Amino acid sequence: MNFGVSSSMDVAATSIPSLHFSFKSSAAILLQAPRCRNVCSVSLFSGFRRFGLRIISVKAEQYSSRVTDDDFIIEDVPHLTDFLPDLPSYQNPLKNSQAYAIVKETFVKPEDVVAQKIVVTKDSTRGVHFRRAGPREKVYFKPDEVRACVVTCGGLCPGINTVVREIVCGLNYMYGVNDILGIEGGYRGFYSKNTLTLTPKVVNNIHKHGGTYLRTSRGGHDTNKIVDNIQDRGINQVYIIGGDGTQRGAALIYQEIAKRGLQVAVAGIPKTIDNDIAVIDKSFGFDTAVEEAQRAINAAHVEVESVDNGVGIVKLMGRYSGFIATIATLASRDVDCCLIPESPFYLEGTGGLFEFIEQRLKENGHIVIVLAEGAGQDFIARDMHAAEEKDASGNRLLLDVGPWLSQKIKDHFTKVQKMAVNMKYIEVSTEKKKGREKKGRGGEEEHKVEKKENKGEERRGRRGKRRKQIFLRVFCPRSL
Ligand SMILES: Nc1ncnc2c1ncn2[C@@H]1O[C@H](COP(=O)(O)OP(=O)(O)O)[C@@H](O)[C@H]1O
Ligand SMILES: O=P(O)(O)OC[C@H]1O[C@](O)(COP(=O)(O)O)[C@@H](O)[C@@H]1O
C-alpha cells in the first residue's frame, strides 16, 4: 500500500493520493501516491506473511504461494473467483471517469507483481513476489449492488480517519457506490453496536481529527458472529483497517466467508506507525511520527547546545524497528548517534558509545543521541539481569532503554571520567493522556513541554473519552 498521508501534524493530508478500488481483486485497494516506486497492496485478507521485520506466522492455507519452474514465487492474494469461479465480471466504472479515461495504464495488469527483493545479482533466483494492487479493468460487483462496510480495529495511528474518508469518497465518487456502513468500535462492533451510515458528506471533515471516527477496540471477538452479521446485513465488501492482530482476524473472517461461499470481498488495510512493512512504499502515519520526532530532536538540540557538555537523549517509538528513529535522524541533521533495535550497540571500550560521546563532547561540546524504544534490549536485559516478561498478547515487554542509558552515561562521566555532563532526556511516546502532570520514575520533575495531536489529537471522543495521542515530554531529573 502506498498511502501518502502528508507529513502535516494534523493528519490533514495536503497531498492525498488517489485511491483506487479494484473490485477485481477482492482485496485490492491501490493507494497510489505520485512518484511512487511501485505499488503494493493492502492485500491482506490472506494475512501478512511478513509484517516488516516481524515475521508473523500465518498458516499456509491462508494464502496461496505458487512456485514456477524458474523459482518465481508469488505470494498471492486469494480472490473471490477462487471459490466462486463462475462470477460474472463488469467493466470498471473508472473507465468512464473523466480523470481516468485519458490516463494511459490506469489499470493494473493481472500479471503485475512487486518483487520482495530489489537488489539482485546475475545469479539470483527469481524469488518472492507479491500481487500488485490497483484498479483492474474488470470488476466483480455492480456499483448499485454494493453494500460496503468499514471497520477500524486495534491501536491508533495518525491518518486512520484519512483512510476511512478516502474509502468512502473513493467508493462513492469513483465507483458510484452509495451504500456504505461504518462499524463502530472494532471487530466486536459488528454484533454489539448499530452501524453508522457513511457518505462523503458525513466523512468530509474527519481527517482533521485524530483517533478514529469509527472508534476502535482491542481484545477478542467472535469470527462466526461477525460473518453472521455480514450475511444478515447483506454486506458484500468489508474494509478492515488495523495492525497485525487485526489482519490475523481479517484472514479468519475471509476464511469463514470462503467456507460459506459468500460473495463478500474482504480488504485488509495495514496500519502501523512504524513503517515496518517491507513491500509497501510507506505506511500511513509514519510521516507524522517522523515529524513529531523531529520536534523532540530539535528541542533536545536547542537545550544541549546552550550548555557545556550537553548530552541530549531522545527516545522515540519503534519497538521492533528503527525507521522512525532513522528517518527523523536523517531529516533533522542535529543527531550525532542513532540507536535502533536492528543494530546492537555496546557502551565500554573501543568503538563503544562512551568513547563516541567523549569524542563528540571534546570536539563539539554537546551530543544528541536518538534511541528507538526497542534499541539494545538484549544488552540491557543482560546488564540488569532482567527476566523476559510478556504482556497478555504474548509480546515481549520492553525494558526502558531511555532512563537506563541516561543513568549509564551519567555514571560513566561523573564517576569514571570525573567530568560533569548536562543531561536532557526527551521522550516521544504513545500513551494514554493522563490529563495531569506526573512524576518521573525517580520522583524527578517531568515537564511536558509539548502536547500535540498525533495518534489521536487531544480531544474528547464522541463518547467523551480521552483519545490516545503521541506526546512529547522532557524529563529534567534533578539527580542527573
Ligand atoms: N491472532 C489473532 N487472531 C484473530 N484475531 C485477532 C488476533 N489478534 C488480534 N485479533 C483481533 O484484532 C483486534 C485488534 O488486534 P490488536 O492486536 O489489539 O491490535 P492491532 O491490530 O493494532 O495489532 C483485536 O480486538 C482482536 O479481536
Ligand atoms: O504505547 P503503545 O500502544 O504500546 O505503542 C507503542 C509501540 O507501538 C508502536 O507505535 C507500533 O504500533 P503500530 O505498529 O500499531 O502502529 C511502536 O513504535 C511503539 O513502540
Coordinates of C-alpha atoms and ligand atoms in Angstrom, one line a residue:
M1 CA 0.0 0.0 0.0
N2 CA 1.1 3.4 -0.6
F3 CA -0.8 6.0 1.3
G4 CA 0.7 9.3 1.0
V5 CA -0.7 10.9 4.1
S6 CA 1.4 14.0 4.2
S7 CA 3.7 14.9 7.0
S8 CA 1.4 17.6 8.3
M9 CA 0.9 17.2 12.0
D10 CA -2.8 17.3 12.0
V11 CA -3.1 14.4 9.6
A12 CA -4.9 16.7 7.3
A13 CA -3.1 15.4 4.3
T14 CA -2.1 18.0 1.8
S15 CA -1.5 15.7 -1.0
I16 CA -3.8 12.8 -0.6
P17 CA -3.1 10.3 -3.3
S18 CA -5.7 9.0 -5.5
L19 CA -7.4 6.0 -4.1
H20 CA -8.5 3.2 -6.4
F21 CA -10.6 0.3 -5.6
S22 CA -10.3 -2.7 -7.6
F23 CA -13.2 -4.9 -7.4
K24 CA -11.4 -7.5 -9.4
S25 CA -9.1 -8.4 -6.7
S26 CA -11.3 -8.7 -3.7
A27 CA -8.5 -7.4 -1.5
A28 CA -7.0 -4.9 -3.7
I29 CA -7.0 -1.3 -2.9
L30 CA -4.4 0.8 -4.5
L31 CA -3.5 3.9 -2.7
Q32 CA -1.2 5.3 -5.3
A33 CA 0.9 8.3 -4.4
P34 CA 2.5 10.4 -7.0
R35 CA 6.1 9.4 -7.8
C36 CA 5.8 6.1 -6.0
R37 CA 8.3 3.5 -6.9
N38 CA 5.9 0.7 -7.1
V39 CA 2.7 0.0 -5.5
C40 CA 1.8 -2.8 -3.4
S41 CA -1.2 -3.9 -1.7
V42 CA -3.4 -3.7 1.0
S43 CA -3.8 -7.2 0.3
L44 CA -4.4 -8.9 3.3
F45 CA -7.3 -10.9 4.0
S46 CA -4.9 -13.6 3.5
G47 CA -2.8 -12.3 6.3
F48 CA 0.6 -10.9 6.3
R49 CA 3.4 -13.3 5.9
R50 CA 5.9 -10.6 6.6
F51 CA 4.9 -7.7 8.6
G52 CA 8.0 -5.7 8.2
L53 CA 10.7 -7.1 10.4
R54 CA 8.3 -9.0 12.4
I55 CA 7.6 -12.3 10.9
I56 CA 4.1 -13.4 11.6
S57 CA 3.2 -16.9 11.4
V58 CA 0.2 -17.3 9.1
K59 CA -1.0 -20.7 8.4
A60 CA -0.1 -21.8 4.9
E61 CA -3.6 -22.3 3.8
Q62 CA -4.4 -18.6 4.4
Y63 CA -2.7 -17.5 1.2
S64 CA -1.6 -19.3 -1.8
S65 CA 2.1 -19.5 -2.5
R66 CA 2.8 -20.6 -6.1
V67 CA 6.2 -21.6 -7.3
T68 CA 7.0 -21.9 -11.0
D69 CA 9.8 -23.9 -12.6
D70 CA 12.2 -20.9 -12.7
D71 CA 11.9 -20.2 -8.9
F72 CA 9.4 -17.4 -9.4
I73 CA 7.3 -17.4 -6.3
I74 CA 4.1 -15.5 -5.9
E75 CA 2.5 -15.0 -2.5
D76 CA -0.9 -14.4 -3.9
V77 CA -4.0 -12.7 -2.6
P78 CA -6.9 -15.1 -2.7
H79 CA -9.7 -13.9 -4.9
L80 CA -13.5 -14.3 -4.9
T81 CA -13.2 -16.4 -8.1
D82 CA -11.1 -18.9 -6.2
F83 CA -14.2 -20.2 -4.5
L84 CA -16.9 -18.7 -6.8
P85 CA -15.4 -19.5 -10.2
D86 CA -18.4 -18.5 -12.2
L87 CA -18.8 -14.9 -11.0
P88 CA -19.6 -12.5 -13.8
S89 CA -17.4 -9.5 -14.3
Y90 CA -18.1 -6.0 -15.4
Q91 CA -16.2 -3.0 -16.9
N92 CA -14.5 -0.9 -14.2
P93 CA -16.5 2.3 -13.7
L94 CA -13.2 4.2 -13.7
K95 CA -13.2 3.8 -17.4
N96 CA -16.0 6.3 -17.6
S97 CA -14.3 8.7 -15.2
Q98 CA -13.1 12.0 -16.8
A99 CA -10.0 11.8 -14.7
Y100 CA -9.0 8.3 -15.7
A101 CA -10.3 8.0 -19.2
I102 CA -7.3 9.9 -20.6
V103 CA -4.7 8.3 -18.5
K104 CA -2.7 5.6 -20.1
E105 CA -2.1 2.5 -18.0
T106 CA -4.9 3.4 -15.5
F107 CA -5.4 -0.2 -14.7
V108 CA -3.0 -2.7 -13.2
K109 CA -2.5 -5.8 -15.2
P110 CA -3.5 -9.0 -13.6
E111 CA 0.0 -10.3 -14.1
D112 CA 1.8 -7.3 -12.4
V113 CA 3.7 -8.2 -9.3
V114 CA 6.1 -6.5 -7.0
A115 CA 9.4 -8.2 -6.1
Q116 CA 10.3 -8.6 -2.5
K117 CA 14.0 -8.1 -3.1
I118 CA 15.0 -5.2 -5.3
V119 CA 18.7 -5.8 -5.1
V120 CA 19.6 -8.9 -7.1
T121 CA 22.7 -10.4 -8.7
K122 CA 23.0 -12.1 -12.1
D123 CA 22.7 -15.5 -10.5
S124 CA 19.9 -14.7 -8.1
T125 CA 16.8 -16.9 -8.1
R126 CA 13.7 -15.0 -9.2
G127 CA 12.5 -15.1 -5.6
V128 CA 9.3 -14.0 -3.9
H129 CA 6.8 -11.6 -5.5
F130 CA 3.5 -10.1 -4.3
R131 CA 0.5 -9.3 -6.4
R132 CA 0.4 -5.7 -7.3
A133 CA -2.6 -3.9 -6.0
G134 CA -4.6 -1.4 -8.1
P135 CA -7.6 -0.9 -10.2
R136 CA -8.3 -3.8 -12.6
E137 CA -10.1 -3.4 -15.9
K138 CA -12.8 -5.8 -14.9
V139 CA -14.6 -5.8 -11.5
Y140 CA -16.9 -8.3 -9.9
F141 CA -19.6 -6.0 -8.4
K142 CA -22.1 -3.7 -9.9
P143 CA -22.0 -0.4 -8.0
D144 CA -25.7 -0.4 -7.1
E145 CA -25.3 -3.9 -5.7
V146 CA -22.5 -3.0 -3.3
R147 CA -23.1 -2.7 0.4
A148 CA -19.7 -1.9 1.8
C149 CA -18.6 -1.5 5.4
V150 CA -15.5 -0.1 7.1
V151 CA -14.1 -1.0 10.5
T152 CA -11.1 0.2 12.4
C153 CA -9.6 -2.2 15.0
G154 CA -6.7 -2.3 17.5
G155 CA -4.2 0.5 18.1
L156 CA -4.4 4.1 16.8
C157 CA -2.2 5.7 14.2
P158 CA -2.3 9.1 12.6
G159 CA -4.2 9.1 9.4
I160 CA -6.8 6.4 10.2
N161 CA -9.6 8.9 9.6
T162 CA -8.0 10.0 6.3
V163 CA -8.1 6.4 5.2
V164 CA -11.7 6.0 6.2
R165 CA -12.6 9.2 4.3
E166 CA -10.8 8.0 1.2
I167 CA -12.5 4.7 1.2
V168 CA -15.9 6.4 1.5
C169 CA -15.2 9.1 -1.1
G170 CA -13.3 6.7 -3.4
L171 CA -16.2 4.2 -3.4
N172 CA -18.8 6.9 -3.9
Y173 CA -17.2 9.3 -6.3
M174 CA -15.1 6.9 -8.3
Y175 CA -17.2 3.8 -8.3
G176 CA -20.7 5.1 -7.7
V177 CA -21.3 3.1 -4.5
N178 CA -24.0 4.7 -2.3
D179 CA -24.4 2.2 0.4
I180 CA -21.5 2.3 2.9
L181 CA -21.8 1.4 6.6
G182 CA -19.4 2.3 9.4
I183 CA -18.9 -0.5 12.0
E184 CA -18.3 1.2 15.4
G185 CA -15.8 0.1 18.0
G186 CA -13.7 -2.5 16.2
Y187 CA -14.5 -6.1 15.4
R188 CA -17.0 -6.6 18.3
G189 CA -19.0 -3.6 16.9
F190 CA -20.2 -5.9 14.1
Y191 CA -22.5 -7.6 16.6
S192 CA -22.7 -5.3 19.6
K193 CA -23.4 -2.0 18.1
N194 CA -25.6 -0.3 15.5
T195 CA -24.0 0.7 12.2
L196 CA -23.4 4.3 11.0
T197 CA -24.2 5.5 7.5
L198 CA -21.1 6.8 5.8
T199 CA -21.4 9.3 3.0
P200 CA -18.8 11.7 1.6
K201 CA -20.7 14.4 3.5
V202 CA -20.5 12.6 6.8
V203 CA -16.8 12.0 6.5
N204 CA -15.9 15.3 5.0
N205 CA -14.0 16.7 7.9
I206 CA -13.0 13.6 9.8
H207 CA -9.4 13.7 8.6
K208 CA -8.9 16.9 10.5
H209 CA -9.2 15.0 13.8
G210 CA -7.0 12.4 15.3
G211 CA -8.1 9.0 16.6
T212 CA -10.7 7.0 14.7
Y213 CA -14.1 8.4 13.8
L214 CA -15.4 4.8 13.9
R215 CA -13.8 4.1 17.3
T216 CA -11.8 1.0 18.0
S217 CA -11.3 -1.8 20.5
R218 CA -8.8 -4.5 21.4
G219 CA -9.4 -7.9 22.9
G220 CA -11.1 -10.8 21.3
H221 CA -14.0 -11.2 19.0
D222 CA -16.2 -14.0 17.6
T223 CA -15.4 -14.6 13.9
N224 CA -18.6 -16.6 13.3
K225 CA -20.8 -13.8 14.8
I226 CA -19.1 -11.3 12.6
V227 CA -19.7 -13.3 9.4
D228 CA -23.3 -14.0 10.5
N229 CA -23.7 -10.3 10.9
I230 CA -22.1 -9.6 7.5
Q231 CA -24.6 -12.1 6.0
D232 CA -27.6 -10.7 7.9
R233 CA -26.9 -7.1 6.9
G234 CA -26.3 -8.0 3.3
I235 CA -22.8 -6.6 3.3
N236 CA -20.6 -7.6 0.4
Q237 CA -17.5 -5.6 0.8
V238 CA -15.6 -5.4 4.1
Y239 CA -12.7 -2.9 4.6
I240 CA -10.7 -3.6 7.7
I241 CA -8.1 -1.1 8.9
G242 CA -5.7 -2.3 11.6
G243 CA -2.4 -3.7 12.7
D244 CA -1.1 -7.2 12.7
G245 CA -3.7 -8.6 15.2
T246 CA -6.4 -7.1 13.1
Q247 CA -5.1 -8.6 9.9
R248 CA -4.9 -12.1 11.5
G249 CA -8.6 -11.5 12.4
A250 CA -9.3 -10.4 8.8
A251 CA -7.7 -13.6 7.5
L252 CA -10.0 -15.7 9.6
I253 CA -13.1 -13.7 8.5
Y254 CA -12.1 -14.3 4.9
Q255 CA -11.7 -18.0 5.6
E256 CA -15.1 -18.2 7.1
I257 CA -16.6 -16.3 4.2
A258 CA -14.9 -18.6 1.7
K259 CA -16.1 -21.6 3.7
R260 CA -19.7 -20.4 3.5
G261 CA -19.2 -19.5 -0.2
L262 CA -20.4 -15.9 0.2
Q263 CA -19.8 -13.3 -2.5
V264 CA -18.1 -11.0 0.0
A265 CA -14.8 -9.2 -0.6
V266 CA -12.6 -8.6 2.4
A267 CA -9.8 -6.0 2.2
G268 CA -7.2 -5.6 4.9
I269 CA -5.6 -2.2 5.2
P270 CA -2.4 -2.4 7.2
K271 CA -1.9 0.2 9.9
T272 CA 1.4 0.8 11.5
I273 CA 3.1 3.9 12.6
D274 CA 6.5 2.2 12.3
N275 CA 6.6 1.7 8.5
D276 CA 7.9 -1.7 9.0
I277 CA 6.1 -3.5 6.2
A278 CA 8.7 -4.3 3.6
V279 CA 6.7 -4.5 0.4
I280 CA 4.8 -1.2 0.6
D281 CA 6.1 2.2 -0.2
K282 CA 5.1 3.7 3.2
S283 CA 2.6 3.1 5.9
F284 CA 0.2 5.8 6.7
G285 CA 1.0 7.7 9.9
F286 CA 4.7 7.2 9.6
D287 CA 5.4 10.7 8.2
T288 CA 3.5 12.3 11.1
A289 CA 5.5 10.3 13.6
V290 CA 8.8 11.3 12.0
E291 CA 7.7 15.0 12.0
E292 CA 6.8 14.8 15.7
A293 CA 10.1 13.0 16.4
Q294 CA 12.0 15.8 14.8
R295 CA 10.4 18.3 17.1
A296 CA 11.7 16.4 20.0
I297 CA 15.2 16.2 18.5
N298 CA 15.1 19.9 17.8
A299 CA 14.1 20.6 21.4
A300 CA 17.0 18.4 22.7
H301 CA 19.5 20.0 20.4
V302 CA 18.5 23.5 21.4
E303 CA 18.9 22.5 25.1
V304 CA 22.3 20.8 24.9
E305 CA 23.8 23.4 22.6
S306 CA 23.2 26.0 25.2
V307 CA 25.2 24.3 28.0
D308 CA 28.7 22.8 28.5
N309 CA 29.0 19.1 27.9
G310 CA 25.3 18.8 27.0
V311 CA 24.1 15.3 26.3
G312 CA 20.6 15.1 24.8
I313 CA 18.8 11.7 24.7
V314 CA 15.6 11.4 22.7
K315 CA 13.6 8.2 23.0
L316 CA 11.3 7.6 20.0
M317 CA 8.7 5.0 19.0
G318 CA 9.9 1.8 17.5
R319 CA 9.7 -1.5 19.4
Y320 CA 11.0 -3.7 16.7
S321 CA 12.1 -1.3 14.0
G322 CA 14.2 1.9 13.8
F323 CA 12.6 3.5 10.8
I324 CA 11.1 6.4 12.7
A325 CA 14.3 7.0 14.6
T326 CA 16.5 6.7 11.5
I327 CA 14.4 8.9 9.2
A328 CA 13.9 11.5 11.9
T329 CA 17.7 11.4 12.5
L330 CA 18.5 11.9 8.8
A331 CA 15.9 14.6 8.4
S332 CA 17.0 16.6 11.5
R333 CA 20.8 16.8 10.8
D334 CA 21.2 17.5 14.6
V335 CA 21.7 14.0 15.7
D336 CA 25.1 12.5 16.4
C337 CA 24.1 9.0 17.2
C338 CA 21.0 6.9 16.5
L339 CA 20.4 3.6 18.2
I340 CA 17.9 1.2 16.8
P341 CA 16.6 -2.3 17.6
E342 CA 18.1 -3.8 14.4
S343 CA 21.6 -2.9 15.3
P344 CA 23.2 -3.9 18.6
F345 CA 25.5 -1.5 20.5
Y346 CA 27.8 -1.6 23.5
L347 CA 29.0 1.0 25.9
E348 CA 32.5 0.4 27.1
G349 CA 35.9 0.2 25.2
T350 CA 37.0 1.0 21.7
G351 CA 34.1 1.6 19.4
G352 CA 31.7 1.8 22.4
L353 CA 29.1 4.5 22.9
F354 CA 31.0 6.1 25.8
E355 CA 34.1 6.6 23.7
F356 CA 32.0 8.2 21.0
I357 CA 30.2 10.6 23.4
E358 CA 33.6 11.6 24.9
Q359 CA 34.9 12.3 21.5
R360 CA 31.9 14.4 20.4
L361 CA 31.9 16.4 23.7
K362 CA 35.6 17.2 23.2
E363 CA 35.0 18.2 19.5
N364 CA 31.7 19.9 19.7
G365 CA 30.7 20.4 23.4
H366 CA 27.4 18.6 23.1
I367 CA 25.9 15.5 21.6
V368 CA 22.3 14.4 20.7
I369 CA 21.5 10.7 20.8
V370 CA 18.3 9.2 19.4
L371 CA 17.0 5.9 20.7
A372 CA 14.3 3.8 19.3
E373 CA 12.2 2.2 22.1
G374 CA 13.4 -1.3 21.3
A375 CA 17.1 -0.5 21.0
G376 CA 19.6 -2.5 23.0
Q377 CA 17.1 -4.8 24.6
D378 CA 19.3 -7.8 24.9
F379 CA 22.2 -5.8 26.2
I380 CA 20.0 -4.0 28.8
A381 CA 18.5 -7.4 29.9
R382 CA 22.0 -8.8 30.5
D383 CA 23.1 -5.7 32.3
M384 CA 20.0 -5.6 34.6
H385 CA 19.8 -9.4 34.9
A386 CA 16.2 -9.0 33.9
A387 CA 14.0 -12.0 33.1
E388 CA 12.0 -11.8 30.0
E389 CA 8.4 -10.8 30.6
K390 CA 5.5 -10.9 28.2
D391 CA 2.2 -9.0 28.0
A392 CA -1.2 -10.5 27.8
S393 CA -0.8 -10.9 24.0
G394 CA 2.5 -12.7 24.3
N395 CA 4.6 -9.7 23.2
R396 CA 7.9 -9.3 25.0
L397 CA 7.7 -6.4 27.5
L398 CA 10.4 -3.9 26.7
L399 CA 12.9 -2.6 29.2
D400 CA 13.0 1.1 29.3
V401 CA 16.2 2.0 27.4
G402 CA 15.9 5.8 27.9
P403 CA 16.4 6.1 31.7
W404 CA 18.7 3.1 31.7
L405 CA 21.1 4.7 29.2
S406 CA 20.8 8.2 30.8
Q407 CA 21.9 6.7 34.1
K408 CA 24.7 4.7 32.5
I409 CA 26.1 7.8 30.7
K410 CA 25.8 9.9 33.9
D411 CA 27.6 7.3 36.0
H412 CA 30.3 6.8 33.5
F413 CA 31.1 10.5 33.0
T414 CA 30.7 11.7 36.6
K415 CA 32.2 8.7 38.4
V416 CA 34.7 7.3 36.0
Q417 CA 35.7 10.2 33.8
K418 CA 35.2 12.8 36.6
M419 CA 33.5 15.0 34.1
A420 CA 30.2 16.8 34.6
V421 CA 27.6 16.4 31.9
N422 CA 24.3 18.2 31.4
M423 CA 21.7 15.6 30.6
K424 CA 18.5 16.3 28.8
Y425 CA 16.1 13.4 28.3
I426 CA 13.1 13.7 26.0
E427 CA 10.6 11.0 25.2
V428 CA 8.0 10.8 22.5
S429 CA 5.6 8.1 23.4
T430 CA 2.2 6.8 22.6
E431 CA 0.5 6.9 25.9
K432 CA -3.0 7.5 27.1
K433 CA -3.2 11.1 28.2
K434 CA -3.4 11.1 31.9
G435 CA -4.6 14.7 32.0
R436 CA -2.2 15.7 34.7
E437 CA 1.5 16.3 35.2
K438 CA 3.1 13.2 36.7
K439 CA 6.3 12.4 38.4
G440 CA 9.0 10.7 36.6
R441 CA 10.3 7.4 37.6
G442 CA 12.7 8.5 40.3
G443 CA 10.3 11.1 41.6
E444 CA 12.1 13.6 39.4
E445 CA 10.2 16.5 37.9
E446 CA 8.8 15.9 34.5
H447 CA 7.9 18.8 32.3
K448 CA 5.6 18.2 29.4
V449 CA 6.9 20.8 27.0
E450 CA 4.6 19.9 24.2
K451 CA 1.4 18.2 23.7
K452 CA 0.5 17.6 20.2
E453 CA -2.1 15.6 18.4
N454 CA -0.7 12.6 16.6
K455 CA -2.0 9.2 17.4
G456 CA -5.3 11.0 18.2
E457 CA -5.4 14.6 19.0
E458 CA -6.1 15.8 22.4
R459 CA -9.8 16.0 22.4
R460 CA -12.7 14.1 23.7
G461 CA -14.1 11.3 21.6
R462 CA -17.7 11.1 20.7
R463 CA -18.4 9.2 23.9
G464 CA -16.5 11.7 25.9
K465 CA -13.4 9.5 26.4
R466 CA -9.9 10.7 26.0
R467 CA -8.1 9.6 22.9
K468 CA -4.7 8.2 22.7
Q469 CA -2.1 10.6 21.5
I470 CA 1.6 11.0 21.0
F471 CA 3.0 13.5 23.3
L472 CA 6.4 14.8 24.0
R473 CA 7.7 15.2 27.4
V474 CA 11.0 16.3 28.8
F475 CA 12.4 14.9 31.9
C476 CA 14.7 17.2 33.9
P477 CA 15.7 14.7 36.5
R478 CA 17.2 16.5 39.5
S479 CA 19.6 13.7 40.0
L480 CA 21.3 13.9 36.6
Ligands
LIG1 N1 -4.3 -13.8 16.5 C1 -5.5 -13.2 16.2 N2 -6.5 -13.9 15.6 C2 -7.6 -13.3 15.3 N3 -8.0 -12.1 15.7 C3 -7.1 -11.3 16.4 C4 -5.8 -11.9 16.7 N4 -5.1 -10.9 17.4 C5 -5.9 -9.9 17.5 N5 -7.1 -10.1 16.9 C6 -8.3 -9.2 16.8 O1 -7.8 -8.0 16.2 C7 -8.2 -6.9 17.1 C8 -7.1 -5.9 17.1 O2 -5.9 -6.5 17.5 P1 -4.7 -5.8 18.3 O3 -3.6 -6.8 18.5 O4 -5.4 -5.3 19.6 O5 -4.3 -4.5 17.5 P2 -3.5 -4.3 16.2 O6 -4.4 -4.8 15.1 O7 -3.3 -2.9 16.2 O8 -2.3 -5.2 16.3 C9 -8.5 -7.5 18.4 O9 -9.5 -6.7 19.0 C10 -8.8 -8.9 18.1 O10 -10.3 -9.0 18.1
LIG2 O1 2.1 2.7 23.6 P1 1.8 1.5 22.8 O2 0.3 1.5 22.3 O3 2.2 0.3 23.4 O4 2.6 1.7 21.4 C1 4.0 1.8 21.4 C2 4.6 1.0 20.3 O5 3.7 0.8 19.2 C3 4.3 1.3 18.1 O6 3.9 2.6 17.9 C4 3.9 0.4 16.9 O7 2.5 0.3 16.8 P2 1.7 0.1 15.5 O8 2.5 -0.7 14.6 O9 0.4 -0.5 15.9 O10 1.5 1.5 14.9 C5 5.7 1.2 18.3 O11 6.5 2.1 17.6 C6 5.8 1.6 19.7 O12 7.0 1.1 20.3

